[in-house]
Amino acid sequence: MKAAVVTFPGSNCDEDTVIALERLGVEPVRRWYKDTDLGGAEWVILPGGFSYGDYLRSGALAARAPIMDAVEQLVARDQLHVLGICNGFQILCERGLLPGALRANRDGKFRCTWEGVRVASAPSAWPGFQVGQSFRLPIAHREGAFTVSEQELDRLFQEGTVFLQYCDREGRVVDEAANPNGSMGAVAGLARGRVMGLMPHPERAVSQFLGSEDGLEFLRLWLQGR
Amino acid sequence: MSRWQVVVAIRLKAEILDPAGQAVGHVLQQMGFDTIAQVRLGRLVDLEVEAEDREQAVAVAAEAARRLLANPVLEVFAVTEAREVGGHR
Amino acid sequence: MSRWQVVVAIRLKAEILDPAGQAVGHVLQQMGFDTIAQVRLGRLVDLEVEAEDREQAVAVAAEAARRLLANPVLEVFAVTEAREVGGHR
Amino acid sequence: MKPEEVGLTAQEYDEIVRQLGRTPNDLELGLFGALWSEHCSYKSSKSALALLPHAGPAVVTGPGGNAGVVRLEGEWLVAFKVESHNHPSYVEPVQGAATGVGGIIRDVVAMGARPIALLDSLRFGEDAPSQRLLDGVVEGVGNYGNSIGVPTVGGEVYFAPAYAQNPLVNVMCVGLLRQAHLMSASGARVGSGVYLIGQPTGRDGIHGASLLASQDFTAEAEAVESMRPTVQVGDPFTGKLLMEATLAAIATGGVEAAQDLGAAGLTSASAELAYRSGVGMELDLDGVPLRESAMTPYEIMLSETQERMLLVVPDDQLGAVRAAVAHWDLTLHRIGRVIAPDVLRVRWHGQVVAELPPTVLSGGCPIRPLDRTAGQEVVRTASPAVASPDLDEALILKVLAHPDCRDRAYIYRRYDWMIQTRTVFGPEHDVAVLQLRETAAGLTLAISGPGRWAAADAWAGGAGAVARAVLGVMLQDSEPMGMTDGINCGNPDRPAVYGQFRRLVEGIADAASAFGVPVTGGNVSFHNETEGRAIWPTGIVGVVGRHPHPSRPWADRVRVPGWRLVLLNPAPRPDLGGSVLAHALGQLGRYPAPPLEALAATYPRIQATLRALAPEGFAVRAILDGGLLLALAKLTLLFTDVGVRVKLSDDDPVARLFSEEVGQVVVALAPDQLSRFAQQAEQAGVSWMELGETVEDPVVELAAGSGRWRLRRDQLRQAWQTYVHG
Ligand SMILES: Nc1ncnc2c1ncn2[C@@H]1O[C@H](COP(=O)(O)OP(=O)(O)O)[C@@H](O)[C@H]1O
Ligand SMILES: [Mg+2]
């Protein structure tokens, strides 16, 4: 299998993502944001970071980078599994590959904490994820509050696009208490077709001494997409 | 061609919640501004555009706003001003 | 008393570096907007103010801008609009 | 132009004329004003800094470079330094702190190292405006560090009225590099080109360092207002490109020297580089990319625009270096070349506008000789001993809730402390532990320097800061390789302040020598005073240690009941001077002078005693702010599900519980480890006393004499996590 990791000029989780994939036995292809193809990869991760300084809106500038044209084309042809992590998720939304937008956290402040997330609906392209399954993963962002209109949110839940929600230690979704950033519907991640995006960082939770191995398991399940 | 200073105003759609604006409103209340009922935050983009005339300057700015400056999921934009600032060349 | 919609425009001082504007300008160039020479980003605050008249509405907004909304070290502000939106009470 | 307009005294001006053999023109005078400023020349501090020991087995590069460098393992080196940005952070907290982070990151990058960790040491007043400063500073540190992808893995923050109008923002950066990529400050060779990369130069921050950081503040708002043109804006995005481009350029092997542009901009960078390399330099200012039109040579030479770096590249390496830089969307701008004669020649529009010898610019500033008499009265001032109040629950909660003790999560949550996936122990712990993929050995990082400890006796504060940071590193089974120090004081022209400064440096120097840990670099910030009120002398010490097993750190928490609690190396007669309790009671007293010789002998014995135990069979914490009581609470119920039952036999249980005398260590032992521990401690000759045990209930139970106290976890956590000023 050929998996690519894209580096934008301000990406800063690309290295951690490459290392996590290597730990799972995948030798990733590195792609630069100016590249116009994915080097034959059928899997791609858009890693976290501040892709383009994130000055206008997070991910807005990176979403217009040449590599994203290639991503969009392959997605349209159903030839690519995509994972956007944190800034990568923001880029996917800005590009219109996932619905909604990620706005400033409820308190307007950056937040770096360990959080629980729970699978809200099983994504059709990834049979490994089970509804109710939960992971402990770090978040680290200032713009992570998932935002859409109310009707759109209902629709996303009905369609099964809402893939992950923030949850408490017991795996319960309790909107205010266990919602670290004020996301509507406590949404932590979306999946539509073969495009998945989430705010938490699975690539950081790759060993017990770093806090958890849940991220490794998460990435393993992602790599089992069909 | 001459140089135009064009202003694009970008605002959240009315139906989108603005927690940051609410927070600012809250602080203003605490500071004693009790006549300020609502606060919403938006963005302002000042562009310097080379164009034949005002119409073209406005069109370029609007196109930039549509394709990049504003996020259609959340925001609406308006070109609010276009002033000639540089002579013809 | 009536209700006024007041707009405060906040911009970086001319001599202050605007990395955000630079980055946006750079991307616009890459997207083919080669007539856009400069981009600077500012902020827009929409306030709803209860006031006797326009003058008072503007004064309150300006006071809020001076004391909280704008950072005097880096920014300048202007009240650019004040529209009556609600009837007298 | 007059000398005083650029911050020079009449005597200094005469000295310039004497050394040059002519009068300088206005531009030249401006350059002298910047480089002979306190901030750039270290004229008041250099002779005292000479007291610091610089040599050690791990040292690769001591003071003099952009950062100190020690050898970690094999070809892998560690570069690190602390830098202050106090004045800019008071004027504009967000940007002031952000540019401080950017600056220290560039210092480490200029050594050829990839930054892997930041630690911030902050001081604020206790009033409401100070709260806003804190919020802004935390925002700024986070903004820059989070964006550029360097984790903030630790730090410290303390509060006192003395810092109200003079907050301190000191940031330490740690970087990792291969020996082959080590940049030397003296590497520039005649004939090579001088290049600028990064942000175009604008009018920001002109004379920021020489005037802003070299003068006291007055309380008037206008004074702060008038300094505002000197505010610089940080751009972490360009900072990231600059960091990557510089490291990529260095990795080609084609860069002879790298120098970041910080205080006094191009003037300092070019003169320092030429001076340290023993060469001259020709600059053509028409090659400098400008952000604003019609900038004068004076403005170009002194601009403090952030995110710029100077590279010296020989012509035959140019292609590779240019390509490496271009990959990161930056351009290499040729602005001059290295020449043999001792001259910095500045051209502009085809004319020579300044021509000065680097040896005079960078090496000629008269240095104030070490004054051993100044401030003796400070040393002799007796401070009353702090009398122990009655022990009750409220007293305990008061200490826990004190701003100097309370939970720091409200700060470090706003920092990305895990990026780069090396952080085994992050800001929740007393020291940071980093696991490295490059080497088996990891890093233990400690930063420390409570002003409380130095307020009445600067020597004790300086020595205590070192003793505390070294102990923190050693309690992680690590070996301290080197340290950096940030000295923060008031106006050195006042004898009392100079005396504090000298005693602070002496304390650090004496402790560094006693523990055998070399000082490889640091920073001095003077003029932290407003209207004649100076801050507490504050010496911040950062220690870098080699951790032999970073993925298995020594535990600092207990999760099971029934473990035995002991106090290792207890103070014979615990003293409350300088403690948080004393601070909270409003009678600070005097922090007891650390017995350096005894501590230096004891630390290795403590380490040896712990090493002999089963690694899973103990947990350990130093006694720090809040004393024994807080150490016990952090060992247990503030972080885990168990509580503690403690019985004290002291006559003065309050002093035992809240004294912060350095060198005391709490250990929790699995029941089967106690006898082994006792035997090892005896063998090593370390004293200890039994305290009690961990218990199933999440409570703190204390017994002393006939008194009994009991506090529940929710009470303790509430006090510790809810913070009210005053
Ligand atoms: N307190 C100190 N202890 C040890 N070395 C110091 C101290 N202060 C400054 N130095 C050293 O003096 C040199 C100049 O420092 P500085 O001017 O702060 O560097 P920079 O120009 O990078 O800011 C550096 O090598 C620094 O390590
Ligand atoms: Mg430097």
Coordinates of C-alpha atoms and ligand atoms in Angstrom, one line a residue, chain D residues 65-67 81 83 103-104 106-108 110 258-263 268-269 272 276, ligand 2:
Chain D
G65 CA 27.9 31.9 20.8
N66 CA 24.3 32.3 20.1
A67 CA 23.6 29.5 22.5
K81 CA 19.8 29.3 26.1
E83 CA 16.5 35.0 26.8
G103 CA 14.2 35.4 19.1
I104 CA 15.4 32.5 21.3
R106 CA 16.5 31.8 16.2
D107 CA 19.4 31.8 18.6
V108 CA 19.3 28.0 18.8
A110 CA 21.8 29.8 14.4
A258 CA 24.9 32.0 10.8
Q259 CA 23.7 34.8 13.0
D260 CA 20.1 35.8 13.8
L261 CA 19.1 39.4 13.7
G262 CA 18.0 40.4 17.2
A263 CA 18.6 43.4 19.2
S268 CA 24.8 43.8 15.9
A269 CA 24.6 40.8 13.7
E272 CA 29.5 40.6 16.2
R276 CA 34.2 37.0 16.6
Ligands
MG2 MG 21.6 36.0 19.2

